Coordinates of C-alpha atoms and ligand atoms in Angstrom, one line a residue:
X1 CA 13.1 -195.8 149.3
X2 CA 12.5 -195.4 145.6
X3 CA 13.0 -191.9 144.3
X4 CA 9.7 -189.9 143.8
X5 CA 8.5 -190.5 140.3
X6 CA 8.5 -187.4 138.0
X7 CA 5.7 -186.8 135.6
X8 CA 5.4 -188.8 132.4
X9 CA 8.0 -188.1 129.7
X10 CA 10.6 -186.2 131.8
X11 CA 13.0 -189.2 132.1
X12 CA 13.0 -189.4 128.3
X13 CA 14.7 -186.1 128.1
X14 CA 18.4 -186.1 127.2
X15 CA 19.6 -183.0 129.0
X16 CA 20.7 -180.1 126.8
X17 CA 24.4 -179.7 126.7
X18 CA 25.6 -176.1 126.2
X19 CA 28.7 -175.4 124.2
X20 CA 31.9 -175.4 126.2
X21 CA 33.3 -172.0 127.2
X22 CA 36.6 -173.2 128.7
X23 CA 39.5 -175.4 127.9
X24 CA 41.9 -176.4 130.7
X25 CA 45.2 -174.7 130.5
X26 CA 43.9 -171.7 128.4
X27 CA 43.2 -168.3 129.9
X28 CA 41.4 -167.2 126.8
X29 CA 39.7 -169.4 124.2
X30 CA 38.1 -168.8 120.8
X31 CA 34.6 -169.9 121.4
X32 CA 32.8 -170.6 118.1
X33 CA 30.4 -173.1 119.7
X34 CA 27.1 -171.3 120.7
X35 CA 26.1 -168.9 117.8
X36 CA 26.9 -165.9 120.0
X37 CA 27.5 -162.6 118.2
X38 CA 31.1 -161.7 117.6
X39 CA 30.1 -158.0 117.7
X40 CA 28.5 -158.3 121.1
X41 CA 25.5 -156.1 122.0
X42 CA 24.8 -152.5 121.0
X43 CA 26.6 -150.2 123.5
X44 CA 23.2 -148.6 124.0
X45 CA 21.9 -151.9 125.3
X46 CA 24.7 -152.2 127.8
X47 CA 24.3 -148.6 129.0
X48 CA 20.5 -149.3 129.5
X49 CA 21.1 -152.5 131.5
X50 CA 23.6 -150.6 133.8
X51 CA 21.1 -147.8 134.3
X52 CA 18.4 -150.3 135.1
X53 CA 20.7 -152.0 137.6
X54 CA 21.4 -148.6 139.2
X55 CA 17.8 -147.6 139.5
X56 CA 15.9 -149.8 141.8
X57 CA 16.6 -153.5 141.8
X58 CA 14.4 -153.9 144.9
X59 CA 11.5 -153.2 142.5
X60 CA 9.8 -155.9 140.4
X61 CA 10.1 -155.4 136.7
X62 CA 7.1 -154.6 134.4
X63 CA 5.3 -158.0 134.1
X64 CA 4.0 -157.1 130.7
X65 CA 7.3 -155.8 129.2
X66 CA 5.3 -152.9 128.0
X67 CA 8.1 -150.7 126.8
X68 CA 9.9 -153.5 125.1
X69 CA 6.8 -154.7 123.3
X70 CA 6.1 -151.1 122.2
X71 CA 9.7 -150.8 120.8
X72 CA 9.5 -154.1 119.0
X73 CA 6.2 -153.2 117.6
X74 CA 7.5 -149.9 116.3
X75 CA 10.6 -151.3 114.7
X76 CA 8.8 -154.3 113.0
X77 CA 5.5 -152.6 112.3
X78 CA 3.6 -155.0 114.5
X79 CA 0.7 -154.6 117.0
X80 CA 2.2 -154.7 120.5
X81 CA -1.0 -156.5 121.7
X82 CA 0.2 -159.5 119.6
X83 CA 3.7 -159.5 121.1
X84 CA 4.8 -161.5 124.1
X85 CA 8.3 -161.4 125.7
X86 CA 10.1 -164.1 127.5
X87 CA 13.2 -165.3 129.2
X88 CA 14.9 -166.3 125.9
X89 CA 12.8 -167.8 123.2
X90 CA 13.5 -171.3 124.6
X91 CA 11.0 -170.4 127.4
X92 CA 8.4 -169.8 124.7
X93 CA 9.0 -173.1 123.1
X94 CA 8.4 -174.7 126.6
X95 CA 5.3 -172.6 127.2
X96 CA 3.8 -173.5 123.8
X97 CA 4.3 -177.2 124.5
X98 CA 2.9 -176.9 128.0
X99 CA -0.1 -174.8 126.8
X100 CA -1.1 -177.0 123.9
X101 CA 0.2 -180.6 124.3
X102 CA -0.1 -183.3 126.9
X103 CA 0.1 -187.1 127.4
X104 CA -0.9 -188.9 124.2
X105 CA -0.5 -185.8 121.9
X106 CA 2.0 -185.7 119.1
X107 CA 4.4 -182.8 118.3
X108 CA 6.2 -182.8 115.0
X109 CA 9.7 -181.6 114.4
X110 CA 12.3 -182.2 111.7
X111 CA 15.2 -184.7 111.6
X112 CA 17.9 -182.1 112.1
X113 CA 15.6 -179.6 113.9
X114 CA 16.8 -177.6 116.9
X115 CA 17.4 -180.1 119.8
X116 CA 15.3 -178.1 122.2
X117 CA 12.1 -179.3 120.6
X118 CA 12.2 -182.9 121.8
X119 CA 13.1 -181.6 125.3
X120 CA 10.0 -179.4 125.4
X121 CA 7.8 -182.2 124.0
X122 CA 9.0 -184.9 126.5
X123 CA 8.6 -182.3 129.3
X124 CA 4.9 -182.3 128.9
X125 CA 4.5 -186.1 128.3
X126 CA 3.7 -185.7 124.6
X127 CA 5.2 -187.9 121.9
X128 CA 7.9 -186.3 119.6
X129 CA 7.5 -187.2 116.0
X130 CA 10.7 -186.7 114.0
X131 CA 10.2 -186.2 110.3
X132 CA 12.9 -186.9 107.8
X133 CA 14.6 -184.1 106.0
X134 CA 15.9 -183.7 102.4
X135 CA 19.4 -182.7 102.0
X136 CA 19.5 -181.3 105.6
X137 CA 16.4 -179.2 104.8
X138 CA 12.9 -179.4 106.2
X139 CA 10.6 -181.4 103.9
X140 CA 7.1 -180.0 103.8
X141 CA 5.6 -183.1 102.3
X142 CA 7.1 -185.3 104.9
X143 CA 5.8 -183.0 107.7
X144 CA 2.3 -183.0 106.1
X145 CA 2.4 -186.8 105.8
X146 CA 3.2 -187.1 109.5
X147 CA 0.2 -185.3 110.8
X148 CA -2.4 -187.5 112.6
X149 CA -5.5 -186.9 114.7
X150 CA -3.2 -186.5 117.7
X151 CA -0.9 -183.9 116.2
X152 CA -1.1 -180.6 118.2
X153 CA 2.0 -178.7 117.3
X154 CA 4.6 -178.5 114.5
X155 CA 7.9 -176.9 115.4
X156 CA 9.9 -175.5 112.5
X157 CA 13.1 -173.6 112.9
X158 CA 13.5 -171.3 109.9
X159 CA 16.5 -171.0 109.3
X160 CA 17.3 -174.1 111.3
X161 CA 20.1 -174.7 113.7
X162 CA 22.4 -176.6 113.3
X163 CA 22.0 -177.0 109.6
X164 CA 21.6 -173.3 108.6
X165 CA 19.1 -174.2 105.8
X166 CA 15.7 -172.4 105.4
X167 CA 12.3 -172.8 103.7
X168 CA 11.1 -170.1 101.3
X169 CA 8.0 -168.2 102.1
X170 CA 5.9 -170.2 99.6
X171 CA 7.0 -173.5 101.2
X172 CA 6.1 -172.3 104.6
X173 CA 2.7 -171.2 103.3
X174 CA 2.2 -174.6 101.6
X175 CA 3.0 -176.2 105.0
X176 CA 0.5 -174.0 106.8
X177 CA -2.2 -174.6 104.1
X178 CA -1.6 -178.4 104.3
X179 CA -1.8 -178.7 108.1
X180 CA -5.2 -179.0 109.8
X181 CA -6.4 -175.7 111.0
X182 CA -6.3 -176.8 114.6
X183 CA -2.6 -177.7 114.6
X184 CA -0.4 -174.9 116.0
X185 CA 2.5 -174.0 113.6
X186 CA 5.5 -172.6 115.6
X187 CA 7.9 -170.8 113.3
X188 CA 11.2 -170.4 115.3
X189 CA 12.9 -167.6 113.5
X190 CA 15.9 -167.1 115.8
X191 CA 18.2 -166.4 112.9
X192 CA 15.7 -164.4 110.7
X193 CA 17.8 -161.2 110.9
X194 CA 20.7 -162.9 109.2
X195 CA 18.8 -164.1 106.1
X196 CA 19.5 -162.3 102.9
X197 CA 17.2 -164.1 100.5
X198 CA 14.3 -162.4 98.7
X199 CA 12.1 -165.4 99.0
X200 CA 12.4 -165.7 102.8
X201 CA 9.8 -164.4 105.3
X202 CA 9.9 -165.0 109.1
X203 CA 6.1 -165.6 109.1
X204 CA 4.4 -162.5 110.5
X205 CA 2.0 -162.6 107.5
X206 CA 0.9 -166.1 108.3
X207 CA 0.2 -165.1 111.9
X208 CA -2.2 -162.6 110.4
X209 CA -4.1 -165.3 108.4
X210 CA -7.1 -165.1 110.8
X211 CA -7.0 -168.7 111.8
X212 CA -5.2 -168.1 115.1
X213 CA -3.0 -171.1 114.6
X214 CA 0.5 -169.7 113.8
X215 CA 3.1 -168.1 116.0
X216 CA 6.6 -166.7 115.2
X217 CA 9.3 -166.8 117.9
X218 CA 12.3 -164.5 117.8
X219 CA 15.3 -163.9 120.1
X220 CA 17.8 -161.3 121.3
X221 CA 20.4 -164.0 121.8
X222 CA 21.8 -164.1 118.3
X223 CA 22.2 -161.1 116.1
X224 CA 21.5 -158.7 119.0
X225 CA 24.3 -160.2 121.0
X226 CA 22.3 -160.4 124.2
X227 CA 22.3 -164.2 124.9
X228 CA 23.3 -163.5 128.5
X229 CA 20.3 -161.3 129.1
X230 CA 17.8 -164.0 128.1
X231 CA 15.2 -162.2 126.1
X232 CA 12.9 -163.7 123.5
X233 CA 9.7 -162.7 122.0
X234 CA 6.9 -163.9 119.8
X235 CA 4.3 -162.5 117.4
X236 CA 1.1 -164.5 117.6
X237 CA -2.7 -164.4 117.8
X238 CA -4.1 -162.8 121.0
X239 CA -5.8 -166.1 121.8
X240 CA -2.5 -168.0 121.8
X241 CA -0.7 -165.2 123.8
X242 CA -3.5 -165.5 126.4
X243 CA -2.6 -169.1 127.0
X244 CA 1.1 -168.3 127.3
X245 CA 0.4 -165.3 129.6
X246 CA -1.6 -167.6 132.0
X247 CA 1.3 -170.0 132.5
X248 CA 4.5 -168.0 132.2
X249 CA 6.3 -166.7 135.2
X250 CA 4.7 -163.3 136.1
X251 CA 8.1 -161.5 136.1
X252 CA 9.9 -163.6 133.5
X253 CA 12.1 -160.9 132.0
X254 CA 14.3 -159.0 134.4
X255 CA 14.4 -155.2 134.6
X256 CA 17.9 -155.1 133.2
X257 CA 17.1 -157.4 130.4
X258 CA 13.9 -155.5 129.4
X259 CA 16.0 -152.3 129.4
X260 CA 18.8 -153.8 127.4
X261 CA 16.5 -155.4 124.8
X262 CA 14.4 -152.2 124.4
X263 CA 17.6 -150.2 123.6
X264 CA 18.9 -152.9 121.4
X265 CA 15.9 -153.2 119.2
X266 CA 16.0 -149.4 118.6
X267 CA 19.7 -149.7 117.4
X268 CA 19.1 -151.2 114.0
X269 CA 22.4 -149.8 112.8
X270 CA 24.1 -152.3 115.1
X271 CA 22.0 -155.1 113.7
X272 CA 22.9 -154.1 110.2
X273 CA 26.6 -154.1 111.1
X274 CA 26.3 -157.6 112.6
X275 CA 24.4 -158.8 109.4
X276 CA 27.0 -157.3 107.1
X277 CA 29.9 -159.0 109.1
X278 CA 28.0 -162.3 108.9
X279 CA 27.4 -162.0 105.1
X280 CA 31.1 -161.3 104.6
X281 CA 32.3 -164.3 106.6
X282 CA 29.8 -167.1 105.9
X283 CA 30.8 -167.4 102.2
X284 CA 34.5 -166.8 103.0
X285 CA 34.7 -169.5 105.6
X286 CA 32.5 -171.9 103.6
X287 CA 34.7 -171.5 100.5
X288 CA 37.9 -171.9 102.5
X289 CA 36.7 -175.1 104.2
X290 CA 35.5 -176.5 100.9
X291 CA 39.0 -175.9 99.4
X292 CA 40.2 -178.0 102.3
X293 CA 38.0 -180.8 101.1
X294 CA 35.0 -180.3 103.4
X295 CA 31.4 -180.3 102.5
X296 CA 29.6 -177.2 103.8
X297 CA 25.8 -177.1 104.1
X298 CA 24.8 -173.7 102.6
X299 CA 24.1 -171.6 105.7
X300 CA 21.6 -168.7 106.3
X301 CA 22.5 -168.3 110.0
X302 CA 25.6 -167.1 111.9
X303 CA 27.2 -170.5 111.7
X304 CA 28.2 -173.2 109.3
X305 CA 27.7 -176.9 109.4
X306 CA 30.9 -178.4 108.0
X307 CA 31.1 -182.1 107.1
X308 CA 34.3 -184.1 107.2
X309 CA 35.1 -186.5 104.4
X310 CA 36.7 -188.8 107.0
X311 CA 33.4 -189.0 108.9
X312 CA 32.9 -189.1 112.7
X313 CA 36.5 -190.1 113.5
X314 CA 38.0 -187.2 111.5
X315 CA 35.4 -184.7 112.9
X316 CA 36.3 -185.7 116.4
X317 CA 40.1 -185.6 115.7
X318 CA 39.6 -182.1 114.3
X319 CA 37.7 -181.0 117.3
X320 CA 40.4 -182.3 119.6
X321 CA 43.1 -180.7 117.5
X322 CA 41.4 -177.3 117.5
X323 CA 40.8 -177.5 121.2
X324 CA 44.5 -178.0 121.7
X325 CA 44.9 -174.7 119.9
X326 CA 42.3 -173.0 122.1
X327 CA 39.4 -173.1 119.6
X328 CA 36.1 -174.5 120.6
X329 CA 33.6 -175.6 117.9
X330 CA 30.3 -177.5 118.4
X331 CA 30.2 -181.2 118.0
X332 CA 26.8 -182.3 116.7
X333 CA 26.7 -186.0 117.4
X334 CA 23.6 -185.4 119.4
X335 CA 21.9 -184.5 116.1
X336 CA 23.2 -187.7 114.6
X337 CA 25.7 -185.6 112.7
X338 CA 28.9 -186.9 114.3
X339 CA 30.8 -186.5 111.0
X340 CA 30.3 -182.7 111.1
X341 CA 31.1 -179.8 113.3
X342 CA 29.1 -176.6 113.7
X343 CA 31.2 -173.4 113.5
X344 CA 29.9 -170.1 114.7
X345 CA 31.1 -167.0 112.7
X346 CA 33.5 -165.1 115.0
X347 CA 35.4 -161.9 114.8
X348 CA 37.7 -161.5 111.8
X349 CA 40.7 -162.5 114.0
X350 CA 38.9 -165.5 115.3
X351 CA 37.8 -166.6 111.8
X352 CA 41.4 -166.3 110.5
X353 CA 42.7 -168.3 113.4
X354 CA 40.1 -171.0 112.8
X355 CA 41.0 -171.3 109.1
X356 CA 44.7 -171.3 109.9
X357 CA 44.4 -174.1 112.4
X358 CA 41.9 -176.1 110.3
X359 CA 44.4 -176.0 107.5
X360 CA 47.1 -177.1 109.9
X361 CA 44.8 -180.0 110.9
X362 CA 44.4 -181.2 107.4
X363 CA 48.1 -180.7 106.7
Ligands
PLP401 C1 19.6 -170.1 119.7 C2 18.3 -170.6 119.3 C3 17.1 -170.2 119.9 C4 17.2 -169.1 121.0 O1 17.4 -169.5 122.2 P1 17.2 -168.3 123.3 O2 16.5 -169.1 124.4 O3 16.3 -167.2 122.8 O4 18.5 -167.9 123.7 C5 15.9 -170.6 119.5 N1 15.8 -171.5 118.4 C6 16.9 -171.8 117.8 C7 16.8 -172.7 116.6 C8 18.2 -171.4 118.2 O5 19.3 -171.8 117.5

């Protein structure tokens, strides 16, 4: 018997491959492959998760994430009614595609845009439209030129993973202004907290434009160091959140995760520490790699895209060499960037070890 046919589009998905966490023969590895925080979570978040685990796991969690939304609203100065929480922000990307796109619709994303986008688009049978970039940076004119009568959503990671590049506030505004009003602009700001540029804005102001066509997604997985807890959130128009609330899992964020994230967002000192650590190391590692002859794409995230002069063969050889030393970086051939590796900023010791071994590779 033939296997039961899945819905349209699903077999077009190239399954997401997470960064490796283990190397055979090593008890401990240095994992710089998944943009996880080298500082880990706020101790207050860990305590809150433990307390939640101790106080009634037989009970369903708050389906509305009320305390967490209130805490996020307070810290960011946002109306909790316009906030939705999720099991990681990736869930929101899927819900947005499911809520707004279907067979025959088009969803736009950028050439080196986050690889989750084509997955969410194929999953609903819609057509992914990949738009060329300029110097590893989203190109507003190219996105605008790609819109058609069938365009439903534009996905923009700002800053983007794996490139680390960003669009300034005025460019994002130009993008919104140039898109038809009935196209949903999804601003994925997973790395917003790391950005240290005066001309950057995550997009909350655009959500408030009154047209109900822009949403900003955020995550606790990166600077908050809570990737294992799986918590994301979005700030968007009530009309869009209503669609997402209809189709999400009722209890999509666990009690422990809600507690952890609520404590984490209230500990902005910890966030500031993580940001300062990152701002110290991104330029340090970038400069050191450039002195070894690499090209580094200027990064505004907690990672660096490093290009090898020797192309894919050299990138792959470096990856193997570093693995033989217990260091795992992220190959990005799935982004058509086989000549580069993505390097997450680690602890000071991990970063020093990376630079030592990379120098050994080139020697
Ligand atoms: C890591 C990342 C996310 C966040 O994923 P979570 O599901 O929240 O862990 C979203 N977008 C981009 C671009 C990312 O790199």
